[in-house]
XYZ file of C-alpha atoms in Angstrom:
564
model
C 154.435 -99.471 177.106
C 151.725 -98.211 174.865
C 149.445 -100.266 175.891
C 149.763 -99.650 179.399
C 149.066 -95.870 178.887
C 146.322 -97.016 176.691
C 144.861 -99.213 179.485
C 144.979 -96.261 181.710
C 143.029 -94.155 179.809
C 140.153 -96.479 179.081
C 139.394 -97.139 182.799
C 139.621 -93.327 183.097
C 136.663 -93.232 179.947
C 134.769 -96.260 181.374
C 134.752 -93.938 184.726
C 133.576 -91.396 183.107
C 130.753 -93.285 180.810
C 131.936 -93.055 177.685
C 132.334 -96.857 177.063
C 133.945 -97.425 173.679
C 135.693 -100.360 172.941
C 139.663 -99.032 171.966
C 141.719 -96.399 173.057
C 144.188 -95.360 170.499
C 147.700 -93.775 172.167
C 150.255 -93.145 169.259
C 153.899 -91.475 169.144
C 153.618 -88.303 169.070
C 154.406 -86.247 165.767
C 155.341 -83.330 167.350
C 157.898 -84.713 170.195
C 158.863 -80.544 170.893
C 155.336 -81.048 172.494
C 154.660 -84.179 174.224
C 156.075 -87.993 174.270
C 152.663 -89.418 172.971
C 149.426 -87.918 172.199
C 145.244 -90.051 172.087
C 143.515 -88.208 169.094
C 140.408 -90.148 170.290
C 137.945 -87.237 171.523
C 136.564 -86.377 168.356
C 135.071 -90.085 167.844
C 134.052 -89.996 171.517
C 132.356 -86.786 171.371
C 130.753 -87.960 167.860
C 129.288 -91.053 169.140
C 127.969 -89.194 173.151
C 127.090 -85.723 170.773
C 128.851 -84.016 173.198
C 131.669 -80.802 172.861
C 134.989 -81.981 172.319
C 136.445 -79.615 174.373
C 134.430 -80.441 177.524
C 135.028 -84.401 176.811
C 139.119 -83.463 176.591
C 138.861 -81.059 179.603
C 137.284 -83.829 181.781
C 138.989 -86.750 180.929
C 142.475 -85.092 181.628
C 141.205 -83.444 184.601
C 140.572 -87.416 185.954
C 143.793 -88.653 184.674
C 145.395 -85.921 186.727
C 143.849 -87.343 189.606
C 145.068 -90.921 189.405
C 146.928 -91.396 192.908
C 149.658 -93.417 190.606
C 149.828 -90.290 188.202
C 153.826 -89.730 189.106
C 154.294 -92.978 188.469
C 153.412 -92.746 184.719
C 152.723 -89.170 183.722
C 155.189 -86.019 183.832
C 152.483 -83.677 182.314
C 149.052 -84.471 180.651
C 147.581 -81.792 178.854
C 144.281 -81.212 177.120
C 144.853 -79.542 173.410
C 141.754 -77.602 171.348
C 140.143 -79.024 169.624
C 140.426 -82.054 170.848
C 143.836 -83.859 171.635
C 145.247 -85.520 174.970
C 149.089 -84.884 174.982
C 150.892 -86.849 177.068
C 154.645 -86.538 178.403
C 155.494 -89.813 180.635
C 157.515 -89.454 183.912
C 160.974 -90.220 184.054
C 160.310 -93.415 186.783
C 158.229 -95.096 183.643
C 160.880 -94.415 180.946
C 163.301 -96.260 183.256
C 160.768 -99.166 184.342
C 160.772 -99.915 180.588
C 164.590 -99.351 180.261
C 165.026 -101.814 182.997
C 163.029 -104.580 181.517
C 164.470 -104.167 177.839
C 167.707 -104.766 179.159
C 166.488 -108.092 180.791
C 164.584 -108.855 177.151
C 164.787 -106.212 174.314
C 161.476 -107.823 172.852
C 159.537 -107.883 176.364
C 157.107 -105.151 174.576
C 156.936 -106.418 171.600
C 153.284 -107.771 170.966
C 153.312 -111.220 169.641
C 151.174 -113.767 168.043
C 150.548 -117.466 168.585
C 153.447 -119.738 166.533
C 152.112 -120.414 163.279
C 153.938 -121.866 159.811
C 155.179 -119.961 157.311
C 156.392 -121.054 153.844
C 158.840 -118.364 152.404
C 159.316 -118.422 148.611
C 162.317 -116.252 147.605
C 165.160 -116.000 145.692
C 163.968 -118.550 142.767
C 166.032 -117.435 139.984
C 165.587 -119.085 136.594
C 168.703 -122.227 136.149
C 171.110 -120.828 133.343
C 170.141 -117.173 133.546
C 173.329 -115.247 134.730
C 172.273 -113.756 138.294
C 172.166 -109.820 137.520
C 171.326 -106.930 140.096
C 167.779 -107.412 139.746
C 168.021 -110.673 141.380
C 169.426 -109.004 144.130
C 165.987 -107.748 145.906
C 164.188 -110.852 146.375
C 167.264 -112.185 148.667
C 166.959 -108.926 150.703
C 163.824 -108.160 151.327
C 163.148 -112.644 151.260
C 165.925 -113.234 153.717
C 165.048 -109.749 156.026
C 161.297 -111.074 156.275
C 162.280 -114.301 157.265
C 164.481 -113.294 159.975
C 161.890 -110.733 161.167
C 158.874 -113.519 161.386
C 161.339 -115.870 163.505
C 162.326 -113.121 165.779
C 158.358 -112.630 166.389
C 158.366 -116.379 167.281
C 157.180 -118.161 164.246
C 158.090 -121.181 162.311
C 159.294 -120.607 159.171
C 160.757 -122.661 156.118
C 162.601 -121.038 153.148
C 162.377 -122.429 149.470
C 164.735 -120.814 146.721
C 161.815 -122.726 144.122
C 164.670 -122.410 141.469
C 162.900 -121.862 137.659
C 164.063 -124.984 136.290
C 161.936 -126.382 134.126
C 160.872 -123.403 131.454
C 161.960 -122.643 128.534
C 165.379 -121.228 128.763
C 166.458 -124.448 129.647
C 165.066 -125.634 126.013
C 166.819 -122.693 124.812
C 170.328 -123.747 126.284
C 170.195 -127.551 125.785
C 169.040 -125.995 121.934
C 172.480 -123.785 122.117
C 174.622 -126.734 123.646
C 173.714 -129.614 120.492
C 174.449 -126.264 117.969
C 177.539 -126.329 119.165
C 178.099 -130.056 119.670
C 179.824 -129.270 122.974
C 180.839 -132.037 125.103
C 178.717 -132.245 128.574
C 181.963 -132.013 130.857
C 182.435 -128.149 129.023
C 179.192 -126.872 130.081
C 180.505 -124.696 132.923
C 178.996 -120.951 134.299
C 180.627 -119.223 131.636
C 179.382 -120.922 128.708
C 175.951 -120.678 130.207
C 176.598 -116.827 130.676
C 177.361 -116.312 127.288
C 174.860 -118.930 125.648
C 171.916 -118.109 127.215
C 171.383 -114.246 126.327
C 172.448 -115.431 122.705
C 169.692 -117.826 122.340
C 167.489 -115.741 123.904
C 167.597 -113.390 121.578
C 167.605 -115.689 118.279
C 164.623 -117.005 119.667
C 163.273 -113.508 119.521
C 164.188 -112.993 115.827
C 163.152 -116.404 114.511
C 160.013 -117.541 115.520
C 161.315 -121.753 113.941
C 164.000 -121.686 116.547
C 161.544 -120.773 119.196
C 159.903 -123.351 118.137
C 162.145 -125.766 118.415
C 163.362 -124.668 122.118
C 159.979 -124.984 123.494
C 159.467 -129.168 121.995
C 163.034 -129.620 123.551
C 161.425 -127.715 126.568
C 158.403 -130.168 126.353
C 160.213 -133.243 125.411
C 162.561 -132.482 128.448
C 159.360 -132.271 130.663
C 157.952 -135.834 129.596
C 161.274 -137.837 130.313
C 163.696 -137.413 127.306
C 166.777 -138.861 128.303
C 169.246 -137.221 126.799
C 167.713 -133.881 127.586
C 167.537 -134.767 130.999
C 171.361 -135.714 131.575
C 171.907 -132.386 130.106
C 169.570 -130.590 132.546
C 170.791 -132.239 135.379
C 174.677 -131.023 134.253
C 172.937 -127.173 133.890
C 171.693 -127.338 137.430
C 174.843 -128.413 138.679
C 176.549 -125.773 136.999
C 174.236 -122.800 137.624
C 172.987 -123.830 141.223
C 176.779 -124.169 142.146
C 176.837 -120.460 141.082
C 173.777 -119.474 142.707
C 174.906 -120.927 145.996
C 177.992 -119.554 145.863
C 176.024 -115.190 145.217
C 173.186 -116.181 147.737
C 176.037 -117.272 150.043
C 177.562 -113.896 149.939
C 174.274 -112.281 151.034
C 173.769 -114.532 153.617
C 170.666 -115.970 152.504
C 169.706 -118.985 154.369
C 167.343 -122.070 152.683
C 165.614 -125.006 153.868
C 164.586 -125.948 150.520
C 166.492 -126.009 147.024
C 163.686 -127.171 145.125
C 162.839 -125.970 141.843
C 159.604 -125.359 139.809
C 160.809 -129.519 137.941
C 159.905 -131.241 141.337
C 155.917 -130.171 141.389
C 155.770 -132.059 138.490
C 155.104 -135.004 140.343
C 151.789 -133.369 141.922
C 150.278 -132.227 138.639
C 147.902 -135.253 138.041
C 146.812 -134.772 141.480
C 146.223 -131.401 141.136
C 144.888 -131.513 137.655
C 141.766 -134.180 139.028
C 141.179 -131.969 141.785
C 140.235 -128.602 139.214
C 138.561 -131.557 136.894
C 136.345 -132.823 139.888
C 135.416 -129.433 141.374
C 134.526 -128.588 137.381
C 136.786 -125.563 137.440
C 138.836 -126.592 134.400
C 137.067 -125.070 131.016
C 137.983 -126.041 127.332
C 139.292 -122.467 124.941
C 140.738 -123.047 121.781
C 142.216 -126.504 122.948
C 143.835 -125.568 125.920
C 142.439 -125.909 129.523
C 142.058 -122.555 131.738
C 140.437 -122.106 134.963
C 137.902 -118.925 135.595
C 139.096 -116.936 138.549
C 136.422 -113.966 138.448
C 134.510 -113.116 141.227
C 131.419 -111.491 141.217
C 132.704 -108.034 143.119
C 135.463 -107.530 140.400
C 135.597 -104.410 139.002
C 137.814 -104.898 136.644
C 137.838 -107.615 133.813
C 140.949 -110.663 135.019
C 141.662 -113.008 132.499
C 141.401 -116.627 133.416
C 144.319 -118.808 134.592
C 145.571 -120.551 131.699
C 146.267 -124.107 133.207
C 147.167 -126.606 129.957
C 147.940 -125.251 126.526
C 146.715 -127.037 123.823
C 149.982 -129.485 123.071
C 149.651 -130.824 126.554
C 152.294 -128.693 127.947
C 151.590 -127.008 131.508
C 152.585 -123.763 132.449
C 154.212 -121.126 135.285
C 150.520 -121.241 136.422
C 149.790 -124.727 137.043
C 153.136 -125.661 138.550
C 152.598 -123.017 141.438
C 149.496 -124.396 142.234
C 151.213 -127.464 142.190
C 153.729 -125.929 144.515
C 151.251 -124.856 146.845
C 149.555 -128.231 146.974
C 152.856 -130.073 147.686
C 153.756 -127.683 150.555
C 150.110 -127.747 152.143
C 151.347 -131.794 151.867
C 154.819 -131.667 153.172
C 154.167 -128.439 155.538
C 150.762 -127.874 156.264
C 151.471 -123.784 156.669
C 149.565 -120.815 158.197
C 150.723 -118.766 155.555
C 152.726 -118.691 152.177
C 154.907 -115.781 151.505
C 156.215 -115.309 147.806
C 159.286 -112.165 147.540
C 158.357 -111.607 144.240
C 158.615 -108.344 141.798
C 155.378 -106.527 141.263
C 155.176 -107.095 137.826
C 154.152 -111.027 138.648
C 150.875 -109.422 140.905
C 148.661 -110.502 138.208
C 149.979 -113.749 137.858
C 149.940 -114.393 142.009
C 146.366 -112.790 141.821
C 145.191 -115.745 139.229
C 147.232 -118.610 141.170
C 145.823 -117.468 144.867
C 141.985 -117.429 143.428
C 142.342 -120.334 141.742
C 144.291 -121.826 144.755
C 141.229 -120.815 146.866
C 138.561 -121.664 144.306
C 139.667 -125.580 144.545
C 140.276 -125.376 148.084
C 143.764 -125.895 148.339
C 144.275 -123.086 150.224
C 142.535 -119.889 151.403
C 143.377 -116.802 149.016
C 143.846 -114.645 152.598
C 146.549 -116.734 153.471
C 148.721 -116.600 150.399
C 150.993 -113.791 150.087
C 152.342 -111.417 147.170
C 155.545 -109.302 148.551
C 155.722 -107.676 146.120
C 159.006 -105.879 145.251
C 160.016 -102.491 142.749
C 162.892 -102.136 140.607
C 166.371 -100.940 141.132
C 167.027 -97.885 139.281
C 170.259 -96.070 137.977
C 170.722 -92.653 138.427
C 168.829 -92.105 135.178
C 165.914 -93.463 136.934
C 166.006 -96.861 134.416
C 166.743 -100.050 135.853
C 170.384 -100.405 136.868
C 172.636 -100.858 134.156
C 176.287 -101.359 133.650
C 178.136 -98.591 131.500
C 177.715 -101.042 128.501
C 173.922 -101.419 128.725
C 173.500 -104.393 130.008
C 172.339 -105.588 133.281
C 174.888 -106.152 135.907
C 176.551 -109.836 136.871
C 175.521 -109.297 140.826
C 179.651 -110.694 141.500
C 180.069 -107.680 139.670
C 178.227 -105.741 141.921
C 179.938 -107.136 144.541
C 183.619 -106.283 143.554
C 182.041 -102.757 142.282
C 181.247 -101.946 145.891
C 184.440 -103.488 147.451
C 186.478 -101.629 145.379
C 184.459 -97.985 145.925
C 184.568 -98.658 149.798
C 188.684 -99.225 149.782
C 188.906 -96.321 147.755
C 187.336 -94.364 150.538
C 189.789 -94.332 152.693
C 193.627 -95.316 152.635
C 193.309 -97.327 155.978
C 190.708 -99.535 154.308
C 193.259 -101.099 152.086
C 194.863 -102.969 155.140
C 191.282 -104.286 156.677
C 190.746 -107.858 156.539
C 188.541 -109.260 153.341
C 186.136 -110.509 155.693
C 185.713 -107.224 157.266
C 185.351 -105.708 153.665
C 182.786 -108.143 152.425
C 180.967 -107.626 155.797
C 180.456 -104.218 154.821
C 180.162 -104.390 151.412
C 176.742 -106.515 152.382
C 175.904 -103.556 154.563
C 176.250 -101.047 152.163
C 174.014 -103.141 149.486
C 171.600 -104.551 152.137
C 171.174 -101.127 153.750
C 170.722 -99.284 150.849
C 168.033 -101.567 150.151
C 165.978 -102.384 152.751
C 165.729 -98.694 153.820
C 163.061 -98.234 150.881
C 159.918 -99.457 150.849
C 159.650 -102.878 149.287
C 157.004 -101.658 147.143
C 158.533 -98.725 145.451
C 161.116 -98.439 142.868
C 164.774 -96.629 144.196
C 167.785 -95.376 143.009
C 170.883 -97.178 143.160
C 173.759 -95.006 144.417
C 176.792 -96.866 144.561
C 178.983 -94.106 145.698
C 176.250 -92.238 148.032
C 175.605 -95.865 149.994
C 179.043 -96.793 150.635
C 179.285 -93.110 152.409
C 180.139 -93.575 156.315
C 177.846 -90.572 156.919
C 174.562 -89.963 156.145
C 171.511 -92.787 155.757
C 173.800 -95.568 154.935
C 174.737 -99.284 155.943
C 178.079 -97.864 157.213
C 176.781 -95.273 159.043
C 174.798 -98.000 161.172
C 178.255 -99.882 161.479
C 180.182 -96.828 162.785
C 177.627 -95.883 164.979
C 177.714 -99.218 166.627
C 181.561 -99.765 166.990
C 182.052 -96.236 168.236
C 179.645 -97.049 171.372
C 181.449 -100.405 171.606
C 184.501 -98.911 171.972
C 183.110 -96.625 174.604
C 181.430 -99.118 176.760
C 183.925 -101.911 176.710
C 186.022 -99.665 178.438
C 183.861 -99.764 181.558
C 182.492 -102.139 183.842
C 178.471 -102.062 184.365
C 178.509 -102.623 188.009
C 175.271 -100.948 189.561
C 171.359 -101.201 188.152
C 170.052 -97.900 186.357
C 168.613 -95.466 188.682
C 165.260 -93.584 188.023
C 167.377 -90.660 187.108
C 167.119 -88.668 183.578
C 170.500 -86.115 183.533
C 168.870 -84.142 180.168
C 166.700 -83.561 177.080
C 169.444 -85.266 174.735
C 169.826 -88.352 177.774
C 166.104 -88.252 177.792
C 165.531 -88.335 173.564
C 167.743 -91.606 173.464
C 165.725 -93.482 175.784
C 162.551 -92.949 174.533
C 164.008 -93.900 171.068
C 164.943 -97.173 172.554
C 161.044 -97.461 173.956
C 160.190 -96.849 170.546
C 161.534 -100.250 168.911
C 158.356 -102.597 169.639
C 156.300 -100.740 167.095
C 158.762 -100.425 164.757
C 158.954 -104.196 164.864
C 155.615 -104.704 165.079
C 154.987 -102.685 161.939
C 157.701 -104.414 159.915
C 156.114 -107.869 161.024
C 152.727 -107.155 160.094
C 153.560 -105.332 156.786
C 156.131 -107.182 155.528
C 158.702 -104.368 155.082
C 161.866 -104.257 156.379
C 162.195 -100.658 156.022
C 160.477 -99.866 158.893
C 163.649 -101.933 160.766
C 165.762 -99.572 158.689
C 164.275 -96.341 159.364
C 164.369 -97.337 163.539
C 167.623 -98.389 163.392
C 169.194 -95.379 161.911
C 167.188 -92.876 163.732
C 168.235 -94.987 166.937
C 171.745 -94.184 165.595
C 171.431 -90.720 165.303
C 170.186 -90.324 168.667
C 173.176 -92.376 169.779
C 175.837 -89.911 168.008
C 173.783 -86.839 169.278
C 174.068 -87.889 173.061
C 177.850 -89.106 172.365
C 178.598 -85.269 171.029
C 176.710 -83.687 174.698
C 177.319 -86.023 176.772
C 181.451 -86.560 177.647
C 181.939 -90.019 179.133
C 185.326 -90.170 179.725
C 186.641 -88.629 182.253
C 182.866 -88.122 183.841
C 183.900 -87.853 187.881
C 179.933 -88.767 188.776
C 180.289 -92.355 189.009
C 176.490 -93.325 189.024
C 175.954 -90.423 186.125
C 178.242 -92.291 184.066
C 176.776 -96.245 185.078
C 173.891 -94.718 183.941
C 175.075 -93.716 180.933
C 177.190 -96.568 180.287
C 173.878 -98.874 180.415
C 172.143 -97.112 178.057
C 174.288 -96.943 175.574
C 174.959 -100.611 175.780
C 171.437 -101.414 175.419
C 170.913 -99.314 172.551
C 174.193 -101.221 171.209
C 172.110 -104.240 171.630
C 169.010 -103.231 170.025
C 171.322 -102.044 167.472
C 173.210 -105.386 167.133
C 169.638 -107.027 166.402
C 167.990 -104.427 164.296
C 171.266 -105.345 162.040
C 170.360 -108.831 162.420
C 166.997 -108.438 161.192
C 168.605 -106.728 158.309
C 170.424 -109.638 157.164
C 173.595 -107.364 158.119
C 176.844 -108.685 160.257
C 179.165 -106.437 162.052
C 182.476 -105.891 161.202
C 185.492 -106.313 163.776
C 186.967 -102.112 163.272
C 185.905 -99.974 159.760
């Protein structure tokens, strides 16, 4: 709808002469004002050297006498210094209403299908999964959802770390204790891992010897690779069984092990574009451009026993999917303390022309805080199992309430994923945030539960009536008339989410959509409403914000619950 105001006003500026080549019509931030508002005079009057205020004065004074103006304008109004404010008519509000309910995404500006390659959720095989793991399935799975829904084709790879060095480490741990293969199960590797990791730290021989198990593993040893085969089958059993639970959905399970088979390749394309440079034995790759202003160290590609790195099998990763894909894009859900890392593997990635730099993709994710404002711990210190997690917040929510303890499980789990994935994805992905078990799993306030409420207690309300007759061009009220231009609102929303790569901005529609929902529930008294049309009226809207609602949710990663 934007755009069509936007449209508008440039013929009325092209009338006029003042020929520029966008018009800019936002949402206004001061809705006690006006609906929208064009902030565009002061560039216009800039480029003509003319007054503002004479440029404003006659450009609304020609919008006023469109002979369509009804049709799309209640008011327009020319602001000093120099602002248009704009407060559409009731008849366009509707127009818009009307086509949403035919297609909620009818406004939504799209682009032309390309391929995207999402890399998310790659935990490391034999690390316990711990809350930390947590935001790359959010934010990984939300994305994903959110590029589909804009019409794009997109394939999901977990890229499990399977091939590094904790896996030397727990094949190390497994002959110390001369334990039979058929023991290895999830809760030896829980308990062996962080107590090899740590030796390692202490004594720099056993280190040692994890990373030529590690290596040996790598160039075919047998009996290390029966034993890594039984650790993926363990741990990616367990894996399956968290990422299940959050409803993350993946084309792919490969793992960091199956690029191996595109290293040579890769390693005689750097050779024969002479990108590959000899230090202290080992083989890095320059990625400094000219423009830098700051110093970046190369891309270690080879150390000096022969052994490659996290660096060279990504490029080998991105090499196999340009193979097996041939994507637009490459997305990696990542947290931002790997930017320097991505920022090495892209240049390089460019630099031997396996793929443009502006085409791979750092999402880059914060931390998840206590309330101390350090990463999430458990009352113990250490970093919370995420199945943990999971029974932490089913317990807190049936403690809420007495009636919870009689809901279904799979009601409870439904909004136990609401109440982490909300609390979530309503930050930005780039920022740290404090995780408030308690304060989330609150049915009031900014909360995943909130959203759930919100959305049953229309459902209730509509299901009751039949929808019989189309919405007339009718507006009964300021609170009837907020809602509707809330629902208007949900293209850009979208459209910013898509572009930036943040959920949040689905987050922060969908609960202000919410709020306007439970603010025209509390004026406006359905039942029992004599005016039949009045209450049609009503009926529809609220079931199309139920549907936007029901998608919003969708792109969230979050299901809806049969009663809370």
């Amino acid at each position: 709808m934007i755009e069509v105001l936007e449209k508008i006003l440039k013929e009325v500026f092209i009338k006029l002469k003042y020929e520029i080549d966008d018009i800019k019509v936002i949402k206004s931030d001061r809705p006690d004002l006006c609906d929208y508002q064009c902030n565009d005079i002061f560039r216009i009057s800039k480029l003509f050297h003319k007054n503002p205020i004479e440029i404003g004065e006659e450009v609304v004074n020609e919008i006023k006498k469109i002979s369509e103006f009804n049709e799309y304008f209640k008011e327009v109004e020319f602001v000093k210094p120099g602002f248009i404010n704009i407060k559409i008519s009731n008849k366009l509000i509707n127009k818009n209403i009307k086509a949403m309910e035919k297609d909620i995404s009818i406004n939504i500006k799209k682009d032309s299908k390309e391929t995207f390659v999402m890399d998310f959720g790659g935990a490391n095989v034999a690390k316990p999964l711990h809350v930390g793991h947590m935001r790359t399935i959010l934010v990984g799975e939300s994305v994903r959802r959110i590029l589909e829904f804009m019409g794009h084709n997109v394939i999901s790879d977990v890229h499990l770390g399977d091939y590094g060095l904790q896996i030397g480490e727990v094949i190390y741990g497994i002959l110390r204790d001369k334990l039979d293969i058929n023991d290895i199960d999830i809760k030896y590797l829980d308990r062996i891992y962080p107590e090899m990791s740590k030796i390692c730290k202490e004594d720099e021989e056993v280190k040692e010897a994890c990373a030529t198990i590690t290596k040996q593993l790598q160039d075919g040893n047998a009996e290390y690779k029966k034993l890594w085969k039984k650790i993926l089958e363990v741990s990616i059993k367990d894996i399956k069984k968290n990422y299940d639970y959050l409803g993350a959905n993946f084309n792919y399970w490969y793992g960091e092990s199956d690029s191996y088979n595109y290293l040579e390749e890769l390693e005689n394309i750097f050779e024969n574009k002479n990108l590959l440079k000899e230090s202290e034995g080992a083989l890095v790759v320059d990625v400094t451009n000219s423009d830098d202003k700051k110093e970046l160290p190369p891309l270690l590609f080879k150390k000096s026993n022969g052994a490659y790195l996290y660096a060279s099998t990504d490029l080998a990763t991105i090499l196999q999917r340009t193979k097996d894909f041939n994507p637009d894009h490459i997305l990696y859900v990542v947290d931002n303390r790997q930017s320097l890392h991505f920022e090495q593997v892209f240049r390089a990635a460019a630099k031997a022309d396996i793929m443009t730099k502006e085409n791979l993709e750092h999402l880059a994710y914060g931390t998840v805080n206590g309330l101390d404002g350090k990463p999430y711990k458990t009352r113990n210190g250490d970093n919370p199992k995420l199945e943990n997690l999971f029974e932490d917040a089913r317990n807190l929510f049936i403690s809420k309430k007495e009636t919870n303890k009689d809901m279904v499980i799979n009601d409870v789990n439904k909004i136990v994923n609401a109440i982490l994935k909300f609390a979530d994805l309503m930050n930005c992905r780039e920022k740290d945030y404090i995780f408030d078990l308690n304060k989330f799993s609150d049915v009031s306030g900014k909360t995943g539960p909130y959203i759930l409420y919100t959305y049953l207690r229309i459902n209730k309300i509509i299901k009751d009536y039949d929808i019989n007759n189309e919405l007339t061009d009718n507006i009964y009220n300021e609170v009837d008339r907020n809602l509707r231009l809330k629902l208007l609102d949900m293209p850009s929303y979208i459209e910013l989410a898509y572009k930036n790569r943040m959920p949040h901005f689905v987050a922060e529609y969908v609960y202000n959509l919410c709020v306007e929902c439970n603010v025209f529930y509390q004026n406006n008294h359905i039942n029992g409403m004599e005016d039949e049309i009045n209450r049609n009226d009503y009926i529809r809207v609220l079931a199309l914000a139920n549907k936007i609602i029901e998608k919003m949710l969708y792109l969230l990663g979050i299901e809806i619950p049969t009663k809370m």
